[in-house]
Every structure is written in C-alpha cells, then in structure tokens.
XYZ file of C-alpha atoms in Angstrom:
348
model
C 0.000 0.000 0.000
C 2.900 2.424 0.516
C 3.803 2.308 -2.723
C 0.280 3.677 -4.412
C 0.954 6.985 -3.368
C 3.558 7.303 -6.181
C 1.955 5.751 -8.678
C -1.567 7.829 -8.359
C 1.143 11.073 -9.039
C 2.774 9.352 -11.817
C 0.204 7.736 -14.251
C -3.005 9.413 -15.529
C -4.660 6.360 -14.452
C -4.225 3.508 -12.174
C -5.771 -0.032 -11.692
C -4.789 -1.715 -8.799
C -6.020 -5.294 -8.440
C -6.180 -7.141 -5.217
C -6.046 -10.851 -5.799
C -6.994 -12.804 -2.415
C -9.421 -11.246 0.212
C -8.088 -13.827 2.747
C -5.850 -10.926 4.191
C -7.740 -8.386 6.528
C -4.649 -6.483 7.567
C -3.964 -6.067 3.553
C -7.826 -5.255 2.784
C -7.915 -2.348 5.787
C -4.545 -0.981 5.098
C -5.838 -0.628 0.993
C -9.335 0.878 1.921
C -7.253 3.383 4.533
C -5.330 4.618 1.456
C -7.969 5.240 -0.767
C -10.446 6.190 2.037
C -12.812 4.013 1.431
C -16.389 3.568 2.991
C -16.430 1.417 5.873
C -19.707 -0.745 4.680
C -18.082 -0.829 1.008
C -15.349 -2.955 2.660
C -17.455 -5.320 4.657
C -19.609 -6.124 1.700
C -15.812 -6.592 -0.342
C -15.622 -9.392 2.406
C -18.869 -10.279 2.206
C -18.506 -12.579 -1.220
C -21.992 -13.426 -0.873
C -22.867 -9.750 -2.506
C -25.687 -9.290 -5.299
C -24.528 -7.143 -8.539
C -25.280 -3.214 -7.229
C -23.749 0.125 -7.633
C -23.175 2.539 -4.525
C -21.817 6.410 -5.092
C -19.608 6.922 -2.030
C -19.220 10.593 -1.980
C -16.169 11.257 -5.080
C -16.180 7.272 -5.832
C -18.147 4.260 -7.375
C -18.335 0.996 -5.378
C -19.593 -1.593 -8.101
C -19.996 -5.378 -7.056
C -20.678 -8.166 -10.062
C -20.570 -11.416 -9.882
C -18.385 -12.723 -12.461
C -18.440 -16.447 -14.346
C -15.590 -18.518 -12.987
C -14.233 -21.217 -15.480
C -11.795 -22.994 -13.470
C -14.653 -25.062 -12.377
C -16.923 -28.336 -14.488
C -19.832 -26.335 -13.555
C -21.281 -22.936 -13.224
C -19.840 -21.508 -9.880
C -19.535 -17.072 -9.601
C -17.034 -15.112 -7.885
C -17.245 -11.944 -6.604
C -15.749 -8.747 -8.038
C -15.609 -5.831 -6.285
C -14.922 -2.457 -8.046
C -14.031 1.004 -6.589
C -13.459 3.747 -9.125
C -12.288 6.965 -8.455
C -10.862 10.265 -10.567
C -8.292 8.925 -11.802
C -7.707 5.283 -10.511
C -9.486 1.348 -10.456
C -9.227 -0.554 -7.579
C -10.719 -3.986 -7.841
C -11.101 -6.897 -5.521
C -11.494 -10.939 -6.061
C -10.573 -13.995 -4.611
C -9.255 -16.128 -7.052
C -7.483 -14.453 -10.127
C -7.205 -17.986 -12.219
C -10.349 -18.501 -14.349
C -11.719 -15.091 -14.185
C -12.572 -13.221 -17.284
C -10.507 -10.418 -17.585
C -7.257 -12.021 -19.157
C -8.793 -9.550 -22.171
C -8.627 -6.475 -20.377
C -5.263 -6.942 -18.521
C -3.586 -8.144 -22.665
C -5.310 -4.808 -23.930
C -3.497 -2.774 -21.544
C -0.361 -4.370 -21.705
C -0.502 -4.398 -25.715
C -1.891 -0.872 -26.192
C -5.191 -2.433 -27.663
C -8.064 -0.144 -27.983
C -9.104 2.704 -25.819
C -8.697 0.999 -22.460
C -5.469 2.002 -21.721
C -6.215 5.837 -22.854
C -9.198 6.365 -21.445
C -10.310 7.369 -17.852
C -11.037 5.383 -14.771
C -15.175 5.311 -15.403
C -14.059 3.682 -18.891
C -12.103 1.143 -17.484
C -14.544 0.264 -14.515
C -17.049 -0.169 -17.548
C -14.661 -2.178 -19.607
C -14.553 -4.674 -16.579
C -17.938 -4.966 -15.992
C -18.739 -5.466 -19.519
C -16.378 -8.016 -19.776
C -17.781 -10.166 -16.719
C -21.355 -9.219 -19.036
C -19.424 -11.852 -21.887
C -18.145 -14.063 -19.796
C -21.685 -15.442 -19.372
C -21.963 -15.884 -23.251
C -20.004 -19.009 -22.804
C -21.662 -20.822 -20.031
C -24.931 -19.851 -21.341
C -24.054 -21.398 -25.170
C -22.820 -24.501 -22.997
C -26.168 -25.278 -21.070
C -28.011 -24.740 -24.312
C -25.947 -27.022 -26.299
C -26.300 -30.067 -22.766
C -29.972 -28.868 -24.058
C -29.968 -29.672 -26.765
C -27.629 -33.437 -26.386
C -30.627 -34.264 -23.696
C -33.668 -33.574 -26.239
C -32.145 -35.741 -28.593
C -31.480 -38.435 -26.202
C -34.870 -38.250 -24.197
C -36.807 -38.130 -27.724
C -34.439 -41.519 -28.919
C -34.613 -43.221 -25.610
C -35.676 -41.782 -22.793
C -33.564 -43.366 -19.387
C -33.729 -42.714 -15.401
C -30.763 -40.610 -15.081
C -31.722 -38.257 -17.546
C -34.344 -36.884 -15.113
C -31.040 -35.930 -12.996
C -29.563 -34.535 -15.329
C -32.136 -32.521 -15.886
C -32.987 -31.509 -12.711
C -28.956 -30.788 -12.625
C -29.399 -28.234 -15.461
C -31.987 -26.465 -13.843
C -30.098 -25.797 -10.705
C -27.149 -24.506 -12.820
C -30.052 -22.302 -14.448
C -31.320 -20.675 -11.421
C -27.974 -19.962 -10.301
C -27.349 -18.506 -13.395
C -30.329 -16.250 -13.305
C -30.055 -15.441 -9.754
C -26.233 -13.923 -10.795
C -27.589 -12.083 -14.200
C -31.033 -10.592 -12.507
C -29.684 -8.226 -11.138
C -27.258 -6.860 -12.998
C -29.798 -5.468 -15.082
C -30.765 -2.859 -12.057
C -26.782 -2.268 -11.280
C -26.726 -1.105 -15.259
C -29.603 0.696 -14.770
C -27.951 2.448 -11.593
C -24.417 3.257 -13.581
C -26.689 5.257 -16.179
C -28.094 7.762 -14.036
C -24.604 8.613 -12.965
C -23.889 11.655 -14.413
C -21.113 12.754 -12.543
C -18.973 9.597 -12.858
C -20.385 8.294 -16.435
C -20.147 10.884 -19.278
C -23.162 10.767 -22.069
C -20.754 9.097 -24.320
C -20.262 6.307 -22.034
C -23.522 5.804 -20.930
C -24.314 4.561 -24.311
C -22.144 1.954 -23.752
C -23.122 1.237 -20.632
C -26.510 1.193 -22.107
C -25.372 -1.448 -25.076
C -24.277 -3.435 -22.174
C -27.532 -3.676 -20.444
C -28.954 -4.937 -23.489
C -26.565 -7.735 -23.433
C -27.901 -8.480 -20.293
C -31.495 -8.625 -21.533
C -30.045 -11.060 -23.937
C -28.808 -13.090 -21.444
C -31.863 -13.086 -19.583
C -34.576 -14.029 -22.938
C -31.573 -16.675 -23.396
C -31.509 -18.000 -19.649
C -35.658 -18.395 -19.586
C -35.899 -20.401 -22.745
C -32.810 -22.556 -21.463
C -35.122 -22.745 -18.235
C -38.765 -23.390 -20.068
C -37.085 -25.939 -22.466
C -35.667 -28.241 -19.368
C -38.910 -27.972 -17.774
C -40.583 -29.312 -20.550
C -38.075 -31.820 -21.647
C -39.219 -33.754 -17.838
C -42.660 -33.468 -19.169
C -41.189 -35.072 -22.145
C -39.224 -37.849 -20.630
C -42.277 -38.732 -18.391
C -44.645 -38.730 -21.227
C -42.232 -40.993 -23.280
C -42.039 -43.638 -19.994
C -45.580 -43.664 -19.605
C -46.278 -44.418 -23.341
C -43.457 -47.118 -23.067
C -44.722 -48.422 -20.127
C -47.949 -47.940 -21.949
C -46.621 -50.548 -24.851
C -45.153 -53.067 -22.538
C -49.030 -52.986 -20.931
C -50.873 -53.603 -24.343
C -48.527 -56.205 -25.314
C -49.117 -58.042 -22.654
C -52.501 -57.729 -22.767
C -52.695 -59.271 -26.154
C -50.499 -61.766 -25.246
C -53.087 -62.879 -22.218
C -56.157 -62.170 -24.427
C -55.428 -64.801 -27.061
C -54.038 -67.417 -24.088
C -57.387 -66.828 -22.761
C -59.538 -68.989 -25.231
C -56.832 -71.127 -25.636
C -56.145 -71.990 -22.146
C -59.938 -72.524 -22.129
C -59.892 -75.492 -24.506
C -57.016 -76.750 -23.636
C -58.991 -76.712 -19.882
C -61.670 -78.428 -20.881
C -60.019 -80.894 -22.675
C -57.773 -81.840 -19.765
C -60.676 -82.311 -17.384
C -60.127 -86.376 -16.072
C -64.006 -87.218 -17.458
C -64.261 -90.800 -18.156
C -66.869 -90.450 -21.643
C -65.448 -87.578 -23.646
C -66.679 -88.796 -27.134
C -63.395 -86.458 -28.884
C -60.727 -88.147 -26.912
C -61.480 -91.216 -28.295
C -61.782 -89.581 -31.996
C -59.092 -89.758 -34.802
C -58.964 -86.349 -35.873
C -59.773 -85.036 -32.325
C -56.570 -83.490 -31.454
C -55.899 -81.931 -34.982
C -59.360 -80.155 -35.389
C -58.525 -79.098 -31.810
C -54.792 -77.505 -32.842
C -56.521 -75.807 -35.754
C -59.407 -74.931 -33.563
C -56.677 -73.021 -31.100
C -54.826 -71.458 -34.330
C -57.830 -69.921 -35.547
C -58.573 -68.973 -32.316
C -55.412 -67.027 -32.024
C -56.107 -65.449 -35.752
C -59.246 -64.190 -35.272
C -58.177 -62.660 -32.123
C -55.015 -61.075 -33.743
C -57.080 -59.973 -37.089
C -59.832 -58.207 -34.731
C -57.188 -56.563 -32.971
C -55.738 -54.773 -36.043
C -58.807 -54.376 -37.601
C -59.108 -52.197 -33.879
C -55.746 -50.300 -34.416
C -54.884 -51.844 -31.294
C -51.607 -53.457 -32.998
C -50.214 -50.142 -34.026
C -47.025 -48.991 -33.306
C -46.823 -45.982 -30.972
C -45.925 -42.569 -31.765
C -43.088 -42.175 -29.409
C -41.782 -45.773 -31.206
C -42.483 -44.270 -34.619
C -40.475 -40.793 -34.012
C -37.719 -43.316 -32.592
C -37.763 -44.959 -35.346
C -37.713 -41.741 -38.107
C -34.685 -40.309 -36.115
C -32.782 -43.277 -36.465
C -33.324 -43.579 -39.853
C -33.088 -39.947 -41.356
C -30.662 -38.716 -38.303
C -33.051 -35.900 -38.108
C -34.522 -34.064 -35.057
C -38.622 -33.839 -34.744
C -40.503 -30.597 -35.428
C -40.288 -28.392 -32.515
C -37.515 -30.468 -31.008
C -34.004 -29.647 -30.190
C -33.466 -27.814 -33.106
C -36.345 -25.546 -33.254
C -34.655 -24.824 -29.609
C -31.747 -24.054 -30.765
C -33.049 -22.023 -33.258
C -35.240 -20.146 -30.046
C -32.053 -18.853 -28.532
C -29.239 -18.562 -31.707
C -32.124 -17.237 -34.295
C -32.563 -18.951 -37.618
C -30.533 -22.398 -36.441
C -27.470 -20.486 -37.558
C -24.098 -20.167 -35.506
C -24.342 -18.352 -32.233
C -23.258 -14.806 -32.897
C -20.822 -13.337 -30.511
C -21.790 -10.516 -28.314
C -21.985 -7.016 -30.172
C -19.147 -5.043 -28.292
C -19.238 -1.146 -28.225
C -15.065 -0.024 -29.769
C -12.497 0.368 -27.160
C-alpha cells in the first residue's frame, strides 16, 4: 500500500487489483489509502454480494458477480470495483479462471481505448467483460440442451431426469447472478457525474446484453422444464406398450387356455378323446382362435405402433430431429438455427 501513493502522481490512471481477500490487515490498510467507505469494505468481504452500484461521496463501489471457469460447472465469484478520478481498484478472490485475461492483454498491448481512457471507462470495460463471460456458459447449457432432447426423444432413461434436474439448478444460479445486474446497469446510467453521455451509451449497449442473457436463460429454463414433461410422457407411453402387449399376449391365451382346460378335465366319456382327428381339429381350432383374435385386434388399431416408437424410429433412420424439437430450440435462442453470434461489443 505504501507504494500507491507514487503511482496515483505518476500515471493518468491507475488499476490496482487485489487478488486474495483472505488478508484483513492487507484489505484495511488498501481501503485506509484510498479512504474508502467502511460498509463498502465489509460487503468486499462479504462474497456473498448481489450485482449493485453505490456512489460513495467522489467514488463508485460496483460489485458483479463474475463467471468462474476454473470449475466443471457454473460456480460465480465476486468482483468488487471502486473507481475513483483517476484510478481502479478492484477486488477478487481467485485471479485464475476469471474473465478479464482480455482487459489486462489490452493494456499491456496498447489495444483499444482501455489504456487511454479514464477510470469510469475502465470500470465499464470490466464490468462489460464479466457481461461476456456469461456468453459461454450460457451457449454450454443450451448445447447439454440440446444433447438431452435428442437423447430423451431416442430413448428416454432414469438418469436423464437428474440430469435434468442438474441443469436447472445450474439455471437458477445462473439467473439469480444475471437478474440483477440489469438494475446495477440501470444504476451506472443515471450517474452523471462519474459516467459521461458518451459512455452511458455503452453502458446502455451493455444492459442490453444483459437482456439477452436473460430471454436466453428463460428459454434454457422453459425448455428443461418441458423436456421432464417429455421424458415422463415418453415412460408412460413405453410403459404404456409393454401394458398392451401383454394384454394381447393374455387375451389370445385366454380362449386357448380354455380349450385346452376343458379338454384336460379327467371325465371318463369324452366322445373327442377317443376320436381320430380329435386333437388336430382341436390344434386348428386353437390357431384360428389365435387369428381371429389377432385380425380383430388390427382391424381395432390396437396393434399399431406408438408414436413415441415411430419418431424413434424416423430419427434413427433420417438422423433428423422432430418438429419443434431440439433444433427448433436451438433455433429459439441462436435465431434462424445459424451459428451463435458473438456478443456485439461497443469499440475500445
């Protein structure tokens, strides 16, 4: 900390970046420097913050939860922001994974306006990239989507109900970190002090990613509730097969276990044991038995094959998805079924 003094006098503007909040002595000793607000360092510690902005007097105290890819699944970490005049001060626990490798290399590289611009640009330039972080994870979840519909419409198992249920959790977390970011935008707008006219535009560009994330997040959300409707309507139709079948199977028994019955009674005068084409009439008398049965059942559409067994069937010839299936869902969130397009980004 004793050596931020020099560098606030020396460059037009400073980030400073403290990686690991596990140090309080470092944290108070920081915040002493720069003056900071007593409750904007407890909620730094706090990691358990909501995305907000909070004027402090001359400063900005920004908090958004960024994507953190070090992890197999969707886990956020906190970043905490303080801008001032002429200096960035940000906070996070873990500096591996987070997403703004493509801030630091356009500083260090002289790419785009980041490095010439003021503080209030760069604290935008942060949050906007934790805004495209989520592009990724999102794009993942819908493309798990999309591998599950496919599966679930082929052959629907157990564990896919976990999965589900797996990708809905991920989901909500995901929405509960996005939400309200939306409100934290809407707060950095009406700054007029801190955020010129010019960059509230692209503060405002960076809401609307947001509202893209959001549309993108509820379809992910509607589509995995209805793909358990899905999987439990294809197990009760299947389980609705194996039922028929074997009800046709005990139907035509039935007459035949009759004659066979009667004709294994111990009676002493049965006339057609005795009789040389006895047991052949009675064979041809069970066959036709059976025949009729079978015949009146198809006549019935009873026999038919199901529609879940018939879409099977069409996928695994033609490799094709069913209308209003996976690809109609990817189609929901990407527009047209073409290629996801990256997130717009304002020039920097």
């Amino acid at each position: 900390p004793s050596e931020i003094p020099p560098l606030l006098s020396r460059w037009t503007v400073v980030w400073i970046d403290v990686e690991g909040l596990g140090d309080a002595d470092l944290l108070r000793r920081v915040g002493e420097v720069f003056k900071f607000h007593p409750l904007a360092m407890e909620d730094v510690a706090d990691t358990s913050q909501r995305a907000k902005v909070e004027p402090y007097g001359e400063m900005t105290f920004i908090v958004a939860p960024m994507p953190h890819s070090a992890s197999d699944s969707f886990a956020t970490e906190q970043l905490s922001i303080f801008v001032g005049s002429n200096w960035v001060v940000t906070f996070q626990d873990a500096p591996r994974g987070d997403c703004l490798g493509i801030i630091r290399d356009r500083i260090r590289h002289g790419r785009g306006r980041v490095r010439t611009s003021p503080a209030p640009y760069l604290a935008y330039a942060l949050v906007d990239a934790v805004i495209d972080g989520y592009f990724p994870v999102v794009e993942q979840i819908g493309n798990r989507l999309d591998d599950l519909e496919r599966e679930v419409l082929e052959s629907p198992r157990h564990e896919h109900i976990a999965t589900l249920r797996s990708v809905k959790r991920e989901l909500t977390r995901l929405r509960r970190a996005i939400w309200p970011m939306r409100d934290a935008l809407t707060s950095m707008m009406t700054l007029d002090a801190v955020f010129s006219s010019e960059l509230r535009l692209y503060v405002r560009d960076a809401h609307d990613h947001v509202v893209r994330l959001m549309d993108i997040v509820e379809t992910d959300r509607s589509m995995a509730s209805d793909l358990v409707e899905i999987h439990l309507s294809a197990v009760s139709a299947r389980l609705g097969e194996v039922n028929k079948f074997l009800t046709v199977i005990a139907t035509i028994f039935l007459p035949l276990s009759w004659i066979a019955g009667v004709y294994g009674m111990n009676f002493r005068i049965m006339p057609e044991l005795e009789w040389r084409w006895g047991y052949p009439l009675t064979v041809l008398l069970m066959l036709a038995c059976a025949g009729g049965l079978l015949f009146y059942f198809h006549r019935k559409g009873w026999l038919a094959p199901s529609v879940f067994g018939t879409e099977r069937r069409r996928l695994r010839r033609f490799g094709t998805r069913p209308a209003g299936g996976a690809g109609s869902g990817a189609r929901a969130r990407n527009g047209g079924g073409a290629a996801p397009m990256p997130p717009a980004h304002p020039p920097r």
